[in-house]
Coordinates of C-alpha atoms in Angstrom, one line a residue:
M12 CA -24.5 -18.6 3.4
A13 CA -20.9 -17.9 4.2
A14 CA -20.7 -14.5 1.9
F15 CA -24.1 -13.4 3.9
V16 CA -22.3 -13.8 7.3
I17 CA -19.4 -12.2 6.1
K18 CA -21.3 -9.1 4.7
S19 CA -23.6 -8.9 8.0
L20 CA -20.5 -8.9 10.2
L21 CA -18.6 -6.3 8.5
S22 CA -21.6 -4.1 7.8
Q23 CA -21.6 -3.8 11.6
I24 CA -17.9 -3.3 11.8
T25 CA -17.5 -0.7 9.4
V26 CA -20.4 1.7 10.1
K27 CA -18.4 4.0 12.5
H28 CA -16.1 6.7 10.9
S29 CA -12.8 7.9 11.6
P30 CA -12.2 11.6 11.6
S31 CA -9.1 10.9 9.5
D32 CA -11.4 9.5 6.7
H33 CA -11.9 12.9 5.4
T34 CA -9.2 14.8 3.9
S35 CA -9.0 18.7 4.3
S36 CA -7.7 19.2 0.5
R37 CA -8.6 17.1 -2.3
I38 CA -6.0 15.6 -4.6
E39 CA -6.3 16.0 -8.1
I40 CA -4.5 14.0 -10.7
K41 CA -3.5 15.5 -14.0
S42 CA -2.7 12.8 -16.7
A43 CA -1.9 12.2 -20.2
L44 CA -3.7 9.7 -21.8
I45 CA -2.3 8.0 -24.8
S46 CA -4.0 5.2 -26.6
A47 CA -1.5 2.4 -26.9
K48 CA -1.7 -1.5 -27.4
R49 CA -1.0 -4.1 -24.8
R50 CA 0.1 -7.6 -24.8
C51 CA -3.4 -8.6 -24.7
G52 CA -4.3 -6.8 -27.9
C53 CA -6.7 -4.5 -26.5
K54 CA -6.4 -0.8 -26.8
I55 CA -5.7 1.1 -23.2
P56 CA -4.7 4.4 -21.9
V57 CA -1.3 4.7 -21.0
L58 CA -1.0 7.0 -17.4
A59 CA 1.8 9.6 -16.9
A60 CA 0.4 10.9 -13.5
S61 CA 1.6 13.6 -11.3
I62 CA 0.0 15.6 -8.1
H63 CA -1.7 18.8 -9.2
S64 CA -4.2 21.1 -7.5
E65 CA -6.4 22.1 -10.3
N66 CA -9.1 19.9 -11.6
D67 CA -8.6 18.2 -14.9
Q68 CA -11.5 18.1 -17.3
S69 CA -10.5 15.1 -19.0
I70 CA -10.2 13.0 -15.9
Q71 CA -13.8 14.3 -14.6
A72 CA -15.3 13.5 -18.0
Q73 CA -13.8 9.9 -17.6
K74 CA -15.0 9.8 -13.7
K75 CA -18.4 10.5 -14.9
K76 CA -18.7 8.0 -17.5
N77 CA -17.3 5.3 -15.2
G78 CA -19.9 6.7 -12.5
N79 CA -22.5 6.1 -15.1
A80 CA -21.4 2.5 -15.6
K81 CA -21.1 1.7 -12.1
N82 CA -24.7 3.1 -11.0
I83 CA -26.0 0.5 -13.8
Q84 CA -24.2 -2.3 -12.0
S85 CA -25.0 -1.1 -8.5
N86 CA -28.5 -2.7 -8.2
L87 CA -27.3 -6.1 -9.6
L88 CA -24.2 -6.1 -7.4
Q89 CA -25.1 -5.1 -3.8
D90 CA -25.5 -8.6 -2.3
A91 CA -21.7 -9.1 -3.5
E92 CA -20.2 -6.3 -1.3
Y93 CA -18.7 -6.8 2.0
D94 CA -17.6 -3.3 2.8
V95 CA -21.1 -1.7 2.9
A96 CA -19.8 1.4 4.4
S97 CA -18.2 2.5 1.1
K98 CA -20.2 5.3 -0.4
D99 CA -19.7 4.3 -4.4
A100 CA -21.1 1.1 -5.8
H101 CA -18.6 -1.5 -6.6
P102 CA -18.1 -3.9 -9.1
R103 CA -18.5 -7.8 -8.2
P104 CA -15.7 -8.5 -5.7
L105 CA -12.9 -10.8 -6.7
S106 CA -13.0 -14.2 -5.2
S107 CA -9.6 -15.7 -3.9
T108 CA -9.6 -18.0 -6.8
H109 CA -10.0 -15.4 -9.4
L110 CA -7.1 -13.5 -7.8
S111 CA -4.9 -16.4 -8.0
N112 CA -5.8 -16.8 -11.8
S113 CA -5.2 -13.2 -12.2
V114 CA -1.6 -13.7 -10.5
S115 CA -1.0 -16.3 -12.8
N116 CA -1.7 -15.1 -16.2
G117 CA -1.4 -11.6 -15.3
S118 CA -4.5 -10.8 -17.3
C119 CA -4.4 -7.4 -19.0
L120 CA -4.2 -5.4 -15.9
R121 CA -2.6 -1.9 -15.5
V122 CA -0.8 -2.0 -12.0
A123 CA 0.4 1.4 -10.7
Y124 CA 3.5 1.7 -8.4
Q125 CA 5.5 4.6 -6.9
G126 CA 8.8 5.6 -8.7
V127 CA 10.2 5.4 -12.3
R128 CA 11.1 2.5 -14.4
G129 CA 13.7 0.2 -12.6
A130 CA 12.4 0.8 -9.1
Y131 CA 11.8 -2.2 -6.7
S132 CA 8.4 -1.4 -6.6
E133 CA 8.1 -2.0 -10.5
S134 CA 9.7 -5.4 -9.9
A135 CA 7.1 -5.9 -7.0
A136 CA 4.2 -5.4 -9.5
Q137 CA 5.6 -7.6 -12.1
K138 CA 6.0 -10.3 -9.5
A139 CA 2.5 -9.9 -8.4
Y140 CA 1.2 -9.8 -12.0
P141 CA 3.6 -11.2 -14.3
N142 CA 2.3 -9.9 -17.5
C143 CA 0.8 -6.6 -16.3
E144 CA 1.6 -3.1 -17.7
A145 CA 3.2 -1.4 -14.8
V146 CA 2.4 2.2 -14.5
P147 CA 4.8 4.6 -12.7
C148 CA 3.4 7.4 -10.3
E149 CA 5.4 10.1 -8.9
Q150 CA 4.1 9.9 -5.4
F151 CA 2.2 7.2 -3.1
D152 CA -0.6 9.5 -3.1
T153 CA -1.0 9.4 -7.1
A154 CA -1.1 5.6 -6.9
F155 CA -4.0 5.5 -4.6
E156 CA -5.9 8.3 -6.4
S157 CA -5.2 6.4 -10.0
V158 CA -6.9 3.2 -8.7
E159 CA -10.0 5.1 -7.3
R160 CA -10.5 7.2 -10.6
W161 CA -10.2 3.9 -12.6
L162 CA -7.1 5.1 -14.6
V163 CA -5.5 1.6 -13.3
D164 CA -6.8 -1.6 -12.1
R165 CA -4.5 -2.3 -9.1
A166 CA -1.7 -0.5 -7.0
V167 CA 1.4 -2.1 -5.4
L168 CA 2.7 -0.1 -2.8
P169 CA 5.3 -1.0 0.0
I170 CA 3.9 -1.2 3.6
E171 CA 7.1 -2.4 5.6
N172 CA 10.8 -3.5 5.3
S173 CA 12.5 -6.1 7.4
L174 CA 15.4 -3.8 8.1
G175 CA 13.8 -0.1 7.9
G176 CA 10.5 -0.9 9.3
S177 CA 7.2 0.5 8.5
I178 CA 6.2 3.1 5.7
H179 CA 4.0 5.5 7.8
R180 CA 3.0 7.2 4.8
N181 CA 1.1 4.4 3.2
Y182 CA -0.4 3.6 6.7
D183 CA -2.1 7.0 6.7
L184 CA -3.2 6.5 3.0
L185 CA -4.9 3.6 3.6
L186 CA -7.2 5.1 6.1
R187 CA -7.8 8.2 4.1
H188 CA -8.8 6.5 0.9
R189 CA -11.5 3.5 0.8
L190 CA -9.3 1.0 -1.3
H191 CA -9.3 -2.7 -0.3
I192 CA -6.2 -4.8 0.5
V193 CA -6.6 -8.0 -2.1
G194 CA -3.3 -9.5 -1.6
E195 CA 0.4 -9.0 -0.6
V196 CA 3.7 -9.8 -2.2
K197 CA 7.1 -10.0 -0.6
Y198 CA 10.1 -8.6 -2.5
A199 CA 13.9 -9.5 -1.8
V200 CA 15.8 -6.4 -2.0
R201 CA 19.2 -6.6 -3.6
H202 CA 21.2 -3.1 -3.8
C203 CA 23.9 -2.7 -6.5
L204 CA 26.3 0.2 -6.5
L205 CA 26.1 1.7 -10.1
A206 CA 28.0 4.1 -12.3
N207 CA 28.6 4.9 -15.9
H208 CA 31.0 2.9 -18.1
G209 CA 34.4 3.6 -17.6
V210 CA 34.1 4.9 -13.9
K211 CA 35.8 2.9 -11.4
I212 CA 35.0 2.5 -7.5
E213 CA 38.0 4.6 -6.7
D214 CA 36.7 7.6 -9.1
L215 CA 33.6 8.1 -6.9
K216 CA 33.1 10.9 -4.3
R217 CA 29.4 10.7 -3.6
V218 CA 26.5 8.2 -4.3
L219 CA 22.7 9.0 -4.6
S220 CA 19.8 6.9 -3.6
H221 CA 16.6 6.7 -1.5
P222 CA 17.3 7.3 2.1
Q223 CA 16.2 3.9 3.1
A224 CA 18.6 2.4 0.7
L225 CA 21.6 4.5 1.9
A226 CA 20.8 3.3 5.5
Q227 CA 20.6 -0.1 4.3
C228 CA 24.0 0.1 2.6
E229 CA 25.7 2.2 5.6
N230 CA 28.7 0.0 6.4
T231 CA 29.7 -0.7 2.6
L232 CA 29.3 3.1 1.8
T233 CA 31.5 4.1 4.8
K234 CA 34.3 1.9 4.1
L235 CA 34.5 3.4 0.4
G236 CA 34.4 6.8 1.9
L237 CA 31.5 7.9 -0.3
V238 CA 29.3 11.2 0.6
R239 CA 25.7 10.0 0.7
E240 CA 23.0 12.1 -0.7
A241 CA 19.3 11.1 -0.7
V242 CA 16.9 11.7 -3.5
D243 CA 13.2 10.4 -3.7
D244 CA 13.9 6.8 -5.2
T245 CA 16.6 4.5 -6.1
A246 CA 15.7 4.2 -9.7
G247 CA 15.5 8.1 -9.8
A248 CA 19.0 8.4 -8.8
A249 CA 20.1 5.9 -11.5
K250 CA 18.4 7.6 -14.1
H251 CA 20.0 11.0 -12.7
V252 CA 23.3 9.7 -12.9
A253 CA 23.0 8.4 -16.3
L254 CA 21.3 11.5 -17.9
Q255 CA 23.9 13.6 -16.4
K256 CA 26.7 11.4 -17.3
L257 CA 28.2 11.9 -13.7
E258 CA 31.8 10.7 -13.6
D259 CA 32.3 11.0 -9.7
T260 CA 28.7 10.1 -8.7
G261 CA 27.3 6.4 -8.1
A262 CA 23.8 5.3 -7.4
V263 CA 22.4 2.6 -5.1
A264 CA 19.7 0.8 -7.2
S265 CA 18.7 -2.4 -8.6
S266 CA 20.3 -4.3 -11.2
A267 CA 17.2 -3.7 -13.2
A268 CA 17.6 0.0 -13.3
A269 CA 21.3 -0.8 -14.3
S270 CA 20.1 -2.5 -17.4
I271 CA 17.4 0.3 -18.2
Y272 CA 19.5 3.1 -17.7
G273 CA 22.7 1.6 -19.3
L274 CA 25.0 1.9 -16.1
N275 CA 27.7 -0.4 -15.1
I276 CA 27.2 -2.6 -11.9
L277 CA 30.4 -1.8 -9.8
A278 CA 29.5 -4.2 -6.8
E279 CA 26.5 -6.3 -6.1
D280 CA 24.7 -7.2 -2.7
I281 CA 26.2 -4.4 -1.0
Q282 CA 23.3 -4.0 1.6
D283 CA 24.7 -4.8 5.4
D284 CA 22.0 -7.4 5.7
S285 CA 21.2 -10.2 3.1
D286 CA 17.9 -10.8 4.8
N287 CA 16.4 -7.3 3.4
V288 CA 12.8 -8.1 2.3
T289 CA 10.0 -5.3 1.6
R290 CA 6.4 -6.2 1.8
F291 CA 4.0 -4.7 -0.6
L292 CA 0.4 -4.5 -0.4
I293 CA -1.9 -5.1 -3.7
L294 CA -5.0 -2.5 -3.5
A295 CA -7.9 -2.5 -5.5
R296 CA -11.3 -0.8 -5.6
E297 CA -13.4 -3.9 -4.9
P298 CA -12.6 -6.4 -2.1
I299 CA -12.2 -10.2 -2.8
I300 CA -14.5 -12.7 -1.0
P301 CA -12.1 -14.5 1.5
G302 CA -12.0 -18.3 1.7
T303 CA -10.8 -20.8 3.6
D304 CA -9.1 -23.1 1.3
R305 CA -5.5 -21.6 1.7
P306 CA -4.0 -19.5 4.5
F307 CA -5.3 -15.9 4.6
K308 CA -4.3 -12.7 6.6
T309 CA -6.7 -10.1 7.6
S310 CA -5.7 -6.3 8.1
I311 CA -7.7 -4.0 10.5
V312 CA -7.5 -0.5 11.9
F313 CA -9.3 0.4 15.3
S314 CA -9.3 3.0 17.9
L315 CA -10.1 2.7 21.9
E316 CA -10.8 4.8 24.6
E317 CA -7.9 5.9 27.0
G318 CA -8.0 3.7 30.2
P319 CA -5.9 1.1 31.9
G320 CA -5.7 -2.2 30.3
V321 CA -7.9 -1.0 27.3
L322 CA -5.2 -2.3 24.5
F323 CA -4.4 -5.4 26.5
K324 CA -8.4 -6.2 26.2
A325 CA -8.3 -5.5 22.6
L326 CA -5.4 -7.8 21.9
A327 CA -7.0 -10.4 24.2
V328 CA -9.8 -10.8 21.9
F329 CA -7.1 -12.6 19.6
A330 CA -5.1 -14.7 22.1
L331 CA -8.3 -16.3 23.6
R332 CA -9.1 -17.5 20.3
K333 CA -5.6 -18.6 19.4
I334 CA -5.3 -16.2 16.4
N335 CA -1.9 -15.1 15.7
L336 CA -0.9 -11.4 15.3
T337 CA 1.8 -10.8 12.7
K338 CA 1.7 -6.9 12.8
I339 CA 0.9 -4.2 14.9
E340 CA 1.3 -0.5 14.2
S341 CA 0.1 2.7 16.2
R342 CA -0.6 6.0 14.4
P343 CA -1.7 9.2 15.8
L344 CA -5.4 10.2 15.0
R345 CA -4.7 13.2 12.8
K346 CA -7.7 15.2 13.2
Q347 CA -7.6 14.8 16.9
P348 CA -4.2 14.4 18.0
L349 CA -4.3 15.5 21.7
R350 CA -7.3 14.6 24.1
A351 CA -8.0 17.0 26.9
S352 CA -7.1 15.8 30.5
D353 CA -10.5 14.4 32.3
D354 CA -9.0 14.8 35.9
G355 CA -10.0 18.8 36.4
N356 CA -6.4 19.8 35.9
S357 CA -7.0 23.0 34.0
G358 CA -8.2 20.9 31.0
L359 CA -4.8 20.7 29.4
P360 CA -4.0 18.2 26.7
K361 CA -3.0 15.2 28.5
Y362 CA -2.3 12.4 26.0
F363 CA -2.7 11.2 22.3
D364 CA -5.4 9.6 20.6
Y365 CA -4.0 6.7 18.4
L366 CA -5.2 4.5 15.7
F367 CA -3.9 0.7 15.6
Y368 CA -3.4 -1.4 12.6
V369 CA -3.1 -5.0 13.2
D370 CA -2.6 -7.9 10.8
F371 CA -3.7 -11.3 12.0
E372 CA -3.4 -15.0 10.6
A373 CA -7.2 -15.8 9.6
S374 CA -9.6 -15.4 7.0
M375 CA -12.8 -13.3 7.7
A376 CA -14.5 -16.6 6.4
D377 CA -13.5 -18.2 9.5
E378 CA -16.1 -18.0 12.2
N379 CA -13.3 -17.6 14.9
A380 CA -12.0 -14.5 13.3
Q381 CA -15.6 -12.9 12.9
N382 CA -16.3 -13.7 16.9
A383 CA -13.0 -11.9 17.7
L384 CA -14.1 -8.8 15.7
R385 CA -17.4 -9.0 17.3
H386 CA -15.9 -9.2 20.7
L387 CA -13.4 -6.1 19.8
K388 CA -16.3 -3.8 18.6
E389 CA -17.9 -4.1 21.9
F390 CA -15.2 -1.4 23.3
A391 CA -13.6 -0.3 19.9
T392 CA -14.5 3.5 19.2
F393 CA -13.8 2.9 15.5
L394 CA -13.2 -0.5 13.7
R395 CA -12.5 -1.2 9.8
V396 CA -11.5 -4.1 8.0
L397 CA -8.9 -3.4 5.4
G398 CA -8.8 -6.6 3.6
S399 CA -8.8 -10.4 4.0
Y400 CA -6.5 -11.7 1.4
P401 CA -4.2 -14.9 0.8
V402 CA -0.7 -14.9 2.6
H403 CA 2.0 -14.5 0.3
T404 CA 5.3 -16.8 1.4
S405 CA 7.7 -16.6 -1.9
M406 CA 10.8 -14.2 -1.1
V407 CA 12.4 -14.5 -4.6

């Protein structure tokens, strides 16, 4: 009965579509599929994914094959879906119990992350699914597409950092794609200064890393007098220093990257603030069925008409029911960034239209949360539930 109520509510919530749901250009993934054996003993393809504009025949064939399998299942599994606005048929949604079991045993999952081996995202993926096969992707877009095309089972991608704030690109991709948030993982970031063996700190003239990592170590790097150069990711910086055998250049990256690329750790914990935590989202093609057996969090996105107190009214639906909000983020509505003035003043653009991303502490199995979203739907111009999933508390 509870599952029916959840499905009924969310079918009402997700029938309106945002203009940002559709992209002007389709991203294609070109991949090399190599048969390999994983720990579980089954043969699986290893993905080396990158963004390309052309179509790839092997992926199209695989997609068609998986599409046929999904069509066979769809008639049997319609009642299990709670995101009824999604166009494709989904396999049976995971339950929170199934998710917990998958986390504990890492049961033969392929998990996409952005970056190269040794990236913090790889460590977060392995923390979420200890025995998974972590699959590197060049860009965030690639990871989203890889899940949608059945090349991997999950994606673990950063959404916010306690020092650097939100990763806006991934907020935009959440709306563009039809994946579901099925979990979160918080990872404590510990930056190290790496260099080739034989190189001392006083030999360094410059340091490479991701812009956020450089910003998080600003005080330390300033004291050392190092010139900072930004690259795509921390592990990529370590890889470059190692492959080029640079003697005057270091990298800010993880201790794991030092081990993988054979670099020496010159200094550990060089971040300015020790409380440096990145929150990652776990994304899947199918949602999980929310429960009430543990603390849950729900993520939504909505838009509103312009007017005095409208945002206050939207947030009040949660306050009235004593539901705690843990995150609110606004992003411009890309397909309609400016709205014309309605006061007869030459019809010139007057203000921006925004989407609001909100996380709140409640499960969609909770009637209180269902009532809050019914109330919000009364005046929201668009509302979509991105996922309802167990809260992650460990910071290790």
